[in-house]
Amino acid sequence: MDTYDSQGPTSRRRTSNLKDYFVSATPLQKRLKLARRQSSVFPSPSRRKIPQCSQLQEDIDPQKVAFLLHKQWTVYSLTPLYKFSYSNLKDYSRLLSAFIAAEKQKGLAVEVGEDFNIKVIFSTLLGVKGTQRDPEAFLVQIRSESQSSREHRQDKVLWTGWFCCVFGENLQETVSEDFTCLPLFLAHGAESNTSLIGGWFQKTFDCCFSPLAISAFNLSWMAAMWTACKMDHYMATTEFFWSVPCSPQSLDISYAIHPEDAKALWDSVHKTPGEVTQEEVDLFMNCLYSHFHRHFRIHLSATRLVRVSTSVASAHTDGKIKILCHKYLIGVLAYMTELAIFQIE
Amino acid sequence: MATPRLTRNSQQQNRISQGSNSRQTTLLDWKVKDKAGNSKSVLEESSSLEDSNHADDQTEDALQTAVEYFQKGPKKASLSKDSVLEKHLKTVENVAWNNGLAPEAIDILLNVALSGKFGNALSTRILKCMIPETHISEDSVVKAVSWLCVGKCSGNTKVLFYRWLVAMFDFIDHKKQINSLYGFFFVSLQDDTLCPYVCHLLYLLTKKENVKPFRARKLLDLQAKMGMQPHLQALLSLYKFFAPTLISVSLPVRKKIFFNNSKNLWTPALLAVKLRNQGIFPEPLKLQLGPTSGRSLKRKWNYHSVIPAVNSAKKECREKMSLFDYLSNDRSLPVEQLQSFPQLLENIHCLELPSQMSSVLNSSLLLHYVNCVKDESILLRLSYWLSQTLQEECVWYNMNDYQQEKEFINFLDMVIRVQCFLQEGFYSCEAFLYKSLPLWDGFSCRSQFLKLLAWIPFSSFSEIKPLLLDHLAPLFFTSSIYFKCSLLQCLKDLLQNWLLWLSTEAQVQPMTDSPLETTLGGSMDSVSQLIEYIGWLSMVAIRLESSSTLLVHFILDFYEKVCDIYINYDLPLVVLFPPVVFHSAFLSLDATILNQLCYIMYRYRDNLTAAKKKDLVQKAKSEFSISSKICKEFNYYLTALVHCLWSSRPFETGVYIDPQIIENTGETQYKHNLNFVHHPCLLNYAASFLLQESPEEMPVHLSSIRGKKWNWYLDHLYSEGFQGLNLFIKSSIDHSSVSKTEKNT
C-alpha cells in the first residue's frame, strides 16, 4: 500500500479538477498526453499501411455501399456524441423531423409526431468500421413525400449524411462510456440542411462539427496510397490539380496520367512491402514534379496541390471526397477518420 | 391627473425625509396662507409644523374610513351625485399612489371592485389604484377570481383585472393556490379579448406539472385558429421547454417581444413598490463574467453566438422516457431557472445540466458547479467544445479578418476570465497553445496568449520546454523590449501559479503520486529549472537591450517572487539570480532598481536563514538541504554589496583587478565611487541632502558626509522611500560594522 492510499479519503480534502488529472489517468489526461505527443513529434506517422480488403467489409450491405459510392461528400470532423444511443434511433427520427418542420415554418409551433411531408430516417450502416471496437456507422436521410403521388410512395431524398469511425481506437480510449465516437461525418445535399441537422446534433448530443479541410500534404499521401492500391481494372485516370494564386483569376494546372503509368511509377519508388512511407510519398511526388518541369518548365512544388483523383477515390482540399471503388471503401475511410481525429484532438 | 399628484407627492416626501427642508416647506405654506389674507399670528407657523408630523396619521384615518365606506356600501349607488364617495375614492387613490395599500385594504377593495357594487366606472378606478405597499395576499386574489365566475363584472373590468394580476404577479406572497386555479385560467383562453392577458398570466404561472398533452393540443388548436400570435408563441415555447416531445416550435432568430408591456398602467407604482421592498429582499450580488449581451457571430451553425445559450438537456434524446415521466412531478431544476447562489446550493443534487456544456462559460453560477463537480464527462464535453472553438475561431487559421480577430480576442478574454475565476487553466487551452505557439507571430492577440500561457498547469520542465519555451525563446530574442518585459511578467505569473499549486498540494499529500513527478523533490527540480531558464533569458535580454532600466525592473520583479519561495510558499527551494542580473542591477543608474535589489537581497537572507535553521533542526529527515554553493554565491553578492555601498572597499573578492592599473588611470578615489554617497544613482540624493543641510554652501562637498552625517544621510534616503535599502542595512550590517565604517570613512 502506498502513502497515498494509506492516508485514506480524508487526505483528499482539496480535490481540484487539476489534481484529479495528475493523480489518475483520466480521459482528459490521456487527451493531454496525446496532444503533447502530437505537438512535440512530427504531427503524423511517417508510415502507413496500404489499404487492403478487410474481413469486416464482407458483411456490408452491397446496396447501402452502392449508395455511398460515386457521390460527392462534404466531410466534417465531429467530437464524440454525448449520450447517444443506438436503441433510440426511431425517437431521433421523430424529433429531428419535428425540428426540421418547425424550422421550416419558423414561429409556428407544431405537435411532435404530426405528419409532415418531410420524413427523417435514421439507419445503421452495418459493417462500415475497421475493428469490432469501432461503433456502428449510421445514416440519416431526409426524404420528402410528395403529396400528389401518394399511391406510388415515391420518396425523394433531399439530404443524406452519415457518421462513421474506422480504426478510431485511440480516440475511443480517451473518452468515457457516455460518449460515442464517430469522428467522421459526411454530408450530401443542400448546405442549409446540413447546418440545420448539424445544429440539432450539436444541441442534442453536445458535440461540435467542423469542416475538415485536407491539406496538400495529406492530399499527396492520398495520391500515393491510392495509387498503390491493386486494382482489377481502372475506372478513371489519375489526375492532379494544382492552383497558382495570381490575380485576377487563379491559375489551375491539371495533370492527368494514365493510371497504369502512375502505378508503374509508384512501383519504382516503392520499397517496403505493404506499407507507404513518408520518403516514398515525397519521392513519388518529386518524380511527378520533375517530369512536369522537364516538359513545361514549371516548378509544381512551388504551387499548391488542391485535388487528387484516382480510381480509388478523389479528394479536394476544401474537404470534399468521392469514393469510387467499393473494395477500398474502408481504407479510404480509415485515413479520413485519422485526419478527423487529428483535427478534434 | 398626473401633475398635481406628483407635486403633492414631492411635498410630502420633503416633509417626511428632510428636517431642514420640511421647515422650509411649512414656511412656504404659511406664507401662501398669509398672502391669501388669512393673517394670523406667528403661532400659526408653529402649529403648521406640528401639522406636518400628524399628516400621516390623518391620511391613515381618512383611508380607514374610506375603506369602511366602500365595504359597507352606500344605500343608493348613485355615484354622480355622491360627493362623499368621490372624496373617499380620492383618498384611496392618493394613498395608493403615494405609499401603496396594505394587504387588508386591497383585499376589501378588490372585492368591492369585482362585485360591481358601484358600477363599472368605479370598479375601473378602484382596480387602477390597487397598488400594494409591500405585497398582496394570495387569498385576496383567489377571492377576486371567484367573482369572475359570478359574471357580475363587465369584460373591460375582467381585462383590467388580468392586466393588474400580471403586473402585480411578483408581489403576491404565495402562488400555490393561484396555481391550483390553472385550469380555470386556461379555459379563459377561449375568450378572444382576454386571451393575450390570460396567456401572459399563464406564462408566469405555468409549472412543469401544469403541462399536459390535452392542454398542448388545445394551444395548438388555438394557434391554428388565431394564427401566429406572439402571446401564444410565448406560452407554446414555455410548454415546449417543459415537455419537448409534445410540441416543436422554433422561434424567429430575432428575439421577439411576446407581451406588450408598454401600456402598463402601473409602471411608476411598481418601481416604487420594488424600491420599498428592496430593503426586505435584497437582490443577490451577480458576478458578471463576460460580455454576454449581443454578440452576434456569423458562424453558420450556431445562430446567435459562439457560446450557446443555457438550455437544459432534453431528456428524451438522452434516455428513453415515457409520457408518464413527463407528467410525474420530478423535482429536478432546469438550469434556465437557476437565478441565485443560494438556489444553486439548495438544488445542487438535482440540477438538470445544460444540453450544451459550453454554455456554462456565460454563467458564473454554473461555473461554481463545474468547479466542484467530479463528473469527468462534464469536463470532457466542455473541453471538446473549447478545443474546437479555439481552433476554428483562431485568426491565423483564417487570415486577415479584422472583425474576426476582434471577436477572437473577445472570446479569449472571456476564457481567461473564466480561468481566473476557477483559478485553473483549461486543458483545451493548454493543448491549443501547444498547437499554435509554433505558428505564433508574437504579435496577434499577444496579451491574451501570454495570459493563457500563465495558466498552464504544473508540468515537468523537460516536457514543457520543447513545447513552449523553445518556441517562445526565438520570439523573445527577436522582439521589442516590450515583448520581453511582458513575457517575463507572464512567466512570473506562471511561476506563481505553479508555486501556489505545489504549496497547496504539498500540504495535502507530501508525496504526490503523479505520473509526471513522483516526489516533491522532482517537482522542485522542475521549478528550479524553470527559474534557471528564465534567468538565462534575462541574462541574454540584458545584453541585447544593454541593461535597459525597464527590462531590469521586470527581471527584478521576477526575482522578488523567486527570493521568497521558501517562506511564502513553504517550499524547500532557494534559487539565486545569475551574476549578470546582480551586476547590472547594482550598477544601474536608476535608484529604484538599487532599492529593489537591496530588498531582494534582504529577502534572500531571510529565506536562507530560515532554511538553514530548519536544516539544523531536522538534519536527518529533510531531503532538501541548501547547497553550500548557494550560500557561497549569496555571500559573494552580500559582501560585494556591503563592501561597495557601506565600507567603500569594492570587489575585494571575486573580481580581482590589480590596484596598480586603476591607480595608473589617475583615479585615486575609486574606492568610494560606489558607496551610498557616490553611487551614480544616489549622487543627486546626496547633493540634495547637503543642500538641505546647509543651503548656502556651494559647491557641495560630498565627502563631507561621514560620521553622524552619514547616518542622517541614510535617514534622508529612507524618508525618500528607499525602504529596501533600509531593510537591507538593518538586516545585513550589524552595529559593530557600523562603528567600524565610521572609523574608516
Coordinates of C-alpha atoms in Angstrom, one line a residue, chain A:
Chain A
M1 CA 0.0 0.0 0.0
D2 CA 1.5 3.3 -1.0
T3 CA 1.5 6.5 1.0
Y4 CA -1.4 8.0 -0.9
D5 CA -3.8 5.1 -0.1
S6 CA -2.8 4.8 3.5
Q7 CA -3.8 8.3 4.1
G8 CA -7.3 7.4 3.2
P9 CA -10.1 9.6 1.8
T10 CA -9.6 12.4 4.3
S11 CA -6.3 13.4 2.7
R12 CA -8.3 14.4 -0.4
R13 CA -9.8 17.5 1.1
R14 CA -9.0 19.8 -1.6
T15 CA -9.5 17.9 -4.8
S16 CA -9.4 20.1 -7.7
N17 CA -10.0 19.0 -11.2
L18 CA -6.4 19.7 -11.8
K19 CA -5.3 17.3 -9.2
D20 CA -7.5 14.5 -10.5
Y21 CA -5.8 15.0 -13.7
F22 CA -2.5 14.4 -12.1
V23 CA -3.3 11.7 -9.8
S24 CA -5.1 9.2 -12.1
A25 CA -5.0 8.7 -15.8
T26 CA -8.4 10.3 -16.6
P27 CA -9.6 10.7 -20.1
L28 CA -8.7 14.3 -20.0
Q29 CA -5.1 13.4 -19.1
K30 CA -4.9 10.9 -21.8
R31 CA -6.0 13.6 -24.3
L32 CA -3.4 15.9 -23.0
K33 CA -0.7 13.4 -23.4
L34 CA -1.8 12.8 -26.9
A35 CA -1.8 16.5 -27.6
R36 CA 1.7 16.8 -26.2
R37 CA 2.9 13.9 -28.3
Q38 CA 1.3 15.3 -31.4
S39 CA 2.8 18.7 -30.8
S40 CA 6.3 17.6 -30.0
V41 CA 7.0 14.9 -32.5
F42 CA 6.2 15.0 -36.2
P43 CA 2.4 15.6 -36.5
S44 CA 1.6 12.5 -38.3
P45 CA 3.0 9.0 -38.6
S46 CA 5.7 8.6 -41.2
R47 CA 4.5 5.2 -42.4
R48 CA 1.0 3.8 -43.1
K49 CA -0.4 0.6 -44.4
I50 CA -1.6 0.3 -47.9
P51 CA -5.4 -0.1 -47.8
Q52 CA -6.4 -3.8 -48.0
C53 CA -9.7 -5.5 -48.2
S54 CA -10.5 -6.3 -44.6
Q55 CA -12.6 -9.2 -43.4
L56 CA -15.2 -6.9 -41.8
Q57 CA -16.0 -5.4 -45.1
E58 CA -17.6 -8.6 -46.3
D59 CA -20.8 -8.2 -44.4
I60 CA -21.5 -4.7 -45.6
D61 CA -24.9 -4.5 -47.3
P62 CA -23.9 -4.0 -51.0
Q63 CA -26.9 -1.9 -51.7
K64 CA -26.0 0.5 -49.0
V65 CA -22.4 0.6 -50.1
A66 CA -23.5 1.4 -53.6
F67 CA -25.4 4.3 -52.2
L68 CA -22.3 5.7 -50.5
L69 CA -20.2 5.4 -53.7
H70 CA -20.0 7.8 -56.6
K71 CA -21.3 10.7 -54.6
Q72 CA -19.6 13.8 -53.6
W73 CA -19.5 14.1 -49.8
T74 CA -18.5 17.1 -47.8
V75 CA -16.5 15.9 -44.8
Y76 CA -16.6 17.2 -41.3
S77 CA -14.9 16.2 -38.1
L78 CA -17.2 15.6 -35.2
T79 CA -16.4 15.4 -31.5
P80 CA -17.8 12.5 -29.5
L81 CA -21.5 12.4 -29.2
Y82 CA -22.7 12.5 -25.6
K83 CA -25.4 10.1 -24.5
F84 CA -26.2 8.9 -28.0
S85 CA -27.9 5.5 -28.1
Y86 CA -28.4 3.2 -31.0
S87 CA -31.7 2.0 -29.5
N88 CA -33.3 5.4 -29.8
L89 CA -32.9 5.9 -33.5
K90 CA -36.6 5.8 -34.0
D91 CA -37.2 8.6 -31.5
Y92 CA -34.4 10.6 -33.0
S93 CA -36.1 10.3 -36.4
R94 CA -39.3 11.6 -34.9
L95 CA -37.7 14.5 -33.0
L96 CA -35.5 15.6 -35.9
S97 CA -38.3 15.6 -38.3
A98 CA -40.4 17.7 -36.0
F99 CA -37.4 20.0 -35.5
I100 CA -36.9 20.4 -39.2
A101 CA -40.6 21.0 -39.8
A102 CA -40.6 23.7 -37.1
E103 CA -37.5 25.3 -38.5
K104 CA -39.1 25.4 -42.0
Q105 CA -42.1 27.2 -40.7
K106 CA -40.4 29.4 -38.2
G107 CA -42.5 30.8 -35.4
L108 CA -45.3 28.3 -35.8
A109 CA -45.4 25.6 -33.1
V110 CA -46.0 22.0 -34.3
E111 CA -47.1 18.9 -32.5
V112 CA -44.4 16.3 -32.3
G113 CA -45.4 13.2 -34.3
E114 CA -47.7 15.1 -36.6
D115 CA -47.5 14.1 -40.2
F116 CA -45.5 16.4 -42.4
N117 CA -44.3 15.8 -45.9
I118 CA -40.8 15.6 -44.6
K119 CA -39.5 12.3 -43.3
V120 CA -36.3 11.7 -41.4
I121 CA -34.8 8.2 -41.3
F122 CA -32.0 7.0 -39.1
S123 CA -30.5 3.7 -40.1
T124 CA -27.3 1.9 -39.2
L125 CA -24.6 1.1 -41.8
L126 CA -23.6 -2.4 -40.6
G127 CA -20.0 -3.3 -41.2
V128 CA -18.7 0.2 -42.1
K129 CA -16.0 0.0 -39.5
G130 CA -12.4 -1.0 -39.1
T131 CA -12.4 -3.2 -36.0
Q132 CA -15.1 -4.7 -33.8
R133 CA -14.4 -2.0 -31.2
D134 CA -15.4 0.8 -33.6
P135 CA -19.0 1.9 -33.1
E136 CA -21.5 1.2 -35.9
A137 CA -21.8 3.8 -38.6
F138 CA -25.2 5.3 -39.2
L139 CA -27.0 7.1 -41.9
V140 CA -29.5 10.0 -41.7
Q141 CA -31.8 10.7 -44.7
I142 CA -34.3 13.4 -45.2
R143 CA -37.0 12.4 -47.7
S144 CA -39.9 14.4 -49.0
E145 CA -43.1 12.6 -49.6
S146 CA -44.8 14.2 -52.5
Q147 CA -48.5 14.7 -51.6
S148 CA -49.8 14.1 -55.2
S149 CA -48.3 10.7 -55.8
R150 CA -49.2 9.1 -52.5
E151 CA -50.0 5.8 -54.1
H152 CA -46.6 5.5 -55.6
R153 CA -44.9 6.3 -52.4
Q154 CA -42.0 7.8 -54.3
D155 CA -39.9 9.5 -51.8
K156 CA -37.4 12.0 -53.0
V157 CA -34.1 12.0 -51.0
L158 CA -33.4 15.6 -50.1
W159 CA -30.3 15.2 -48.0
T160 CA -28.1 12.4 -46.8
G161 CA -25.5 12.3 -44.1
W162 CA -23.6 9.6 -42.4
F163 CA -21.4 9.2 -39.3
C164 CA -18.6 6.7 -39.1
C165 CA -15.5 5.6 -37.3
V166 CA -12.9 3.3 -39.0
F167 CA -9.9 2.3 -36.9
G168 CA -10.6 5.0 -34.3
E169 CA -9.3 3.2 -31.3
N170 CA -7.0 5.9 -30.0
L171 CA -10.0 8.3 -29.8
Q172 CA -12.2 5.7 -28.2
E173 CA -9.5 5.2 -25.4
T174 CA -9.7 8.9 -24.4
V175 CA -13.4 9.1 -23.6
S176 CA -15.7 7.5 -21.1
E177 CA -18.7 5.3 -21.7
D178 CA -21.2 8.2 -22.1
F179 CA -19.6 9.1 -25.4
T180 CA -20.0 7.6 -28.8
C181 CA -17.0 8.3 -31.1
L182 CA -17.9 8.8 -34.7
P183 CA -15.4 11.4 -35.7
L184 CA -16.1 11.4 -39.4
F185 CA -19.3 12.9 -40.7
L186 CA -20.1 13.1 -44.5
A187 CA -22.9 15.0 -45.9
H188 CA -24.5 15.2 -49.3
G189 CA -27.2 17.8 -50.1
A190 CA -28.1 21.4 -49.6
E191 CA -25.8 23.1 -47.1
S192 CA -28.7 24.8 -45.4
N193 CA -30.0 21.3 -44.5
T194 CA -26.5 20.3 -43.3
S195 CA -26.4 23.2 -40.9
L196 CA -29.9 22.6 -39.7
I197 CA -29.3 19.0 -38.9
G198 CA -25.8 19.7 -37.7
G199 CA -27.3 22.3 -35.3
W200 CA -29.7 19.7 -34.0
F201 CA -27.0 17.2 -33.3
Q202 CA -24.9 19.8 -31.6
K203 CA -27.7 20.8 -29.3
T204 CA -28.9 17.3 -28.7
F205 CA -25.6 15.4 -28.2
D206 CA -23.3 18.3 -27.1
C207 CA -20.9 17.8 -30.0
C208 CA -19.1 20.0 -32.4
F209 CA -18.9 19.8 -36.2
S210 CA -16.1 21.5 -38.0
P211 CA -15.3 21.3 -41.7
L212 CA -12.4 19.0 -42.4
A213 CA -10.1 20.6 -44.9
I214 CA -7.5 18.3 -46.4
S215 CA -4.0 19.9 -46.7
A216 CA -1.8 19.5 -49.7
F217 CA 0.5 17.3 -47.6
N218 CA -2.4 14.9 -46.9
L219 CA -3.5 15.0 -50.5
S220 CA -0.1 13.8 -51.6
W221 CA -0.3 11.0 -49.1
M222 CA -3.7 10.1 -50.6
A223 CA -2.3 10.2 -54.0
A224 CA 0.5 7.8 -53.1
M225 CA -1.7 5.4 -51.1
W226 CA -4.4 5.2 -53.6
T227 CA -2.0 4.7 -56.5
A228 CA -0.5 1.8 -54.5
C229 CA -3.9 0.0 -54.3
K230 CA -4.1 -3.1 -56.5
M231 CA -7.0 -2.7 -59.0
D232 CA -8.6 -5.2 -61.2
H233 CA -9.5 -2.6 -63.7
Y234 CA -9.1 1.1 -63.6
M235 CA -12.2 3.2 -63.9
A236 CA -10.7 6.7 -64.1
T237 CA -7.4 8.4 -64.9
T238 CA -5.2 9.5 -62.1
E239 CA -5.4 13.3 -62.1
F240 CA -3.9 16.1 -60.0
F241 CA -4.9 19.7 -59.8
W242 CA -2.6 22.5 -58.7
S243 CA -3.6 26.0 -58.0
V244 CA -1.3 29.0 -58.6
P245 CA -2.5 32.1 -56.7
C246 CA -2.4 35.0 -59.1
S247 CA -4.8 37.9 -59.9
P248 CA -7.3 38.4 -61.3
Q249 CA -8.0 34.7 -61.6
S250 CA -6.1 31.9 -60.1
L251 CA -4.4 29.6 -62.5
D252 CA -5.2 26.0 -62.2
I253 CA -2.9 23.3 -63.6
S254 CA -4.4 19.9 -64.2
Y255 CA -2.1 16.9 -64.7
A256 CA -3.6 13.6 -65.8
I257 CA -1.7 10.4 -66.0
H258 CA -2.8 7.0 -67.2
P259 CA -3.4 5.0 -64.0
E260 CA -1.2 2.2 -65.1
D261 CA 1.7 4.7 -65.6
A262 CA 1.1 6.1 -62.2
K263 CA 1.2 2.6 -60.8
A264 CA 4.4 1.8 -62.6
L265 CA 6.0 5.0 -61.2
W266 CA 4.8 4.0 -57.8
D267 CA 6.2 0.5 -58.1
S268 CA 9.6 2.0 -59.0
V269 CA 9.8 4.2 -55.8
H270 CA 8.1 1.7 -53.5
K271 CA 10.4 -0.5 -51.4
T272 CA 8.7 -1.6 -48.1
P273 CA 6.0 -4.2 -48.9
G274 CA 2.5 -3.4 -47.6
E275 CA 3.5 0.0 -46.4
V276 CA 3.8 3.5 -47.6
T277 CA 6.5 5.7 -46.0
Q278 CA 6.9 9.4 -46.0
E279 CA 10.1 9.1 -48.1
E280 CA 8.2 7.2 -50.7
V281 CA 5.4 9.8 -50.9
D282 CA 8.0 12.6 -51.3
L283 CA 9.8 10.6 -53.9
F284 CA 6.7 9.8 -55.8
M285 CA 5.6 13.4 -55.9
N286 CA 9.0 14.7 -56.8
C287 CA 9.1 12.4 -59.8
L288 CA 5.9 13.9 -61.0
Y289 CA 7.2 17.4 -60.4
S290 CA 10.4 16.8 -62.3
H291 CA 8.6 15.2 -65.2
F292 CA 6.3 18.2 -65.4
H293 CA 9.2 20.6 -65.1
R294 CA 11.1 18.9 -67.9
H295 CA 8.1 19.5 -70.2
F296 CA 6.7 22.8 -69.1
R297 CA 9.5 24.5 -67.0
I298 CA 7.1 25.0 -64.2
H299 CA 8.0 24.1 -60.6
L300 CA 4.9 22.4 -59.3
S301 CA 6.4 22.2 -55.9
A302 CA 6.0 25.9 -55.6
T303 CA 2.3 25.7 -56.2
R304 CA -0.5 24.2 -54.1
L305 CA -2.0 20.8 -54.6
V306 CA -5.8 21.2 -54.4
R307 CA -7.2 18.0 -55.8
V308 CA -6.3 14.4 -56.3
S309 CA -8.4 11.9 -58.1
T310 CA -7.7 8.2 -58.7
S311 CA -9.6 5.1 -59.5
V312 CA -10.0 4.5 -55.8
A313 CA -11.3 7.9 -54.7
S314 CA -11.0 11.6 -55.3
A315 CA -10.4 14.3 -52.7
H316 CA -10.5 18.1 -52.8
T317 CA -8.6 20.3 -50.4
D318 CA -12.0 22.0 -49.4
G319 CA -13.0 18.8 -47.7
K320 CA -14.9 17.1 -50.5
I321 CA -14.5 13.5 -51.2
K322 CA -15.9 10.9 -53.6
I323 CA -15.2 7.2 -53.2
L324 CA -15.3 5.2 -56.4
C325 CA -14.1 1.7 -55.5
H326 CA -16.1 -0.3 -53.0
K327 CA -13.1 -2.6 -52.4
Y328 CA -11.1 0.2 -50.7
L329 CA -14.0 2.0 -49.0
I330 CA -12.8 1.0 -45.6
G331 CA -9.2 2.0 -46.4
V332 CA -10.2 5.5 -47.6
L333 CA -12.5 6.0 -44.6
A334 CA -9.7 4.9 -42.2
Y335 CA -7.4 7.7 -43.5
M336 CA -10.2 10.2 -43.3
T337 CA -11.0 9.1 -39.8
E338 CA -7.4 9.6 -38.9
L339 CA -7.5 13.1 -40.2
A340 CA -10.7 13.9 -38.4
I341 CA -9.3 12.6 -35.1
F342 CA -6.2 14.7 -35.6
Q343 CA -8.4 17.7 -36.0
I344 CA -10.5 17.2 -32.9
E345 CA -7.6 16.2 -30.6

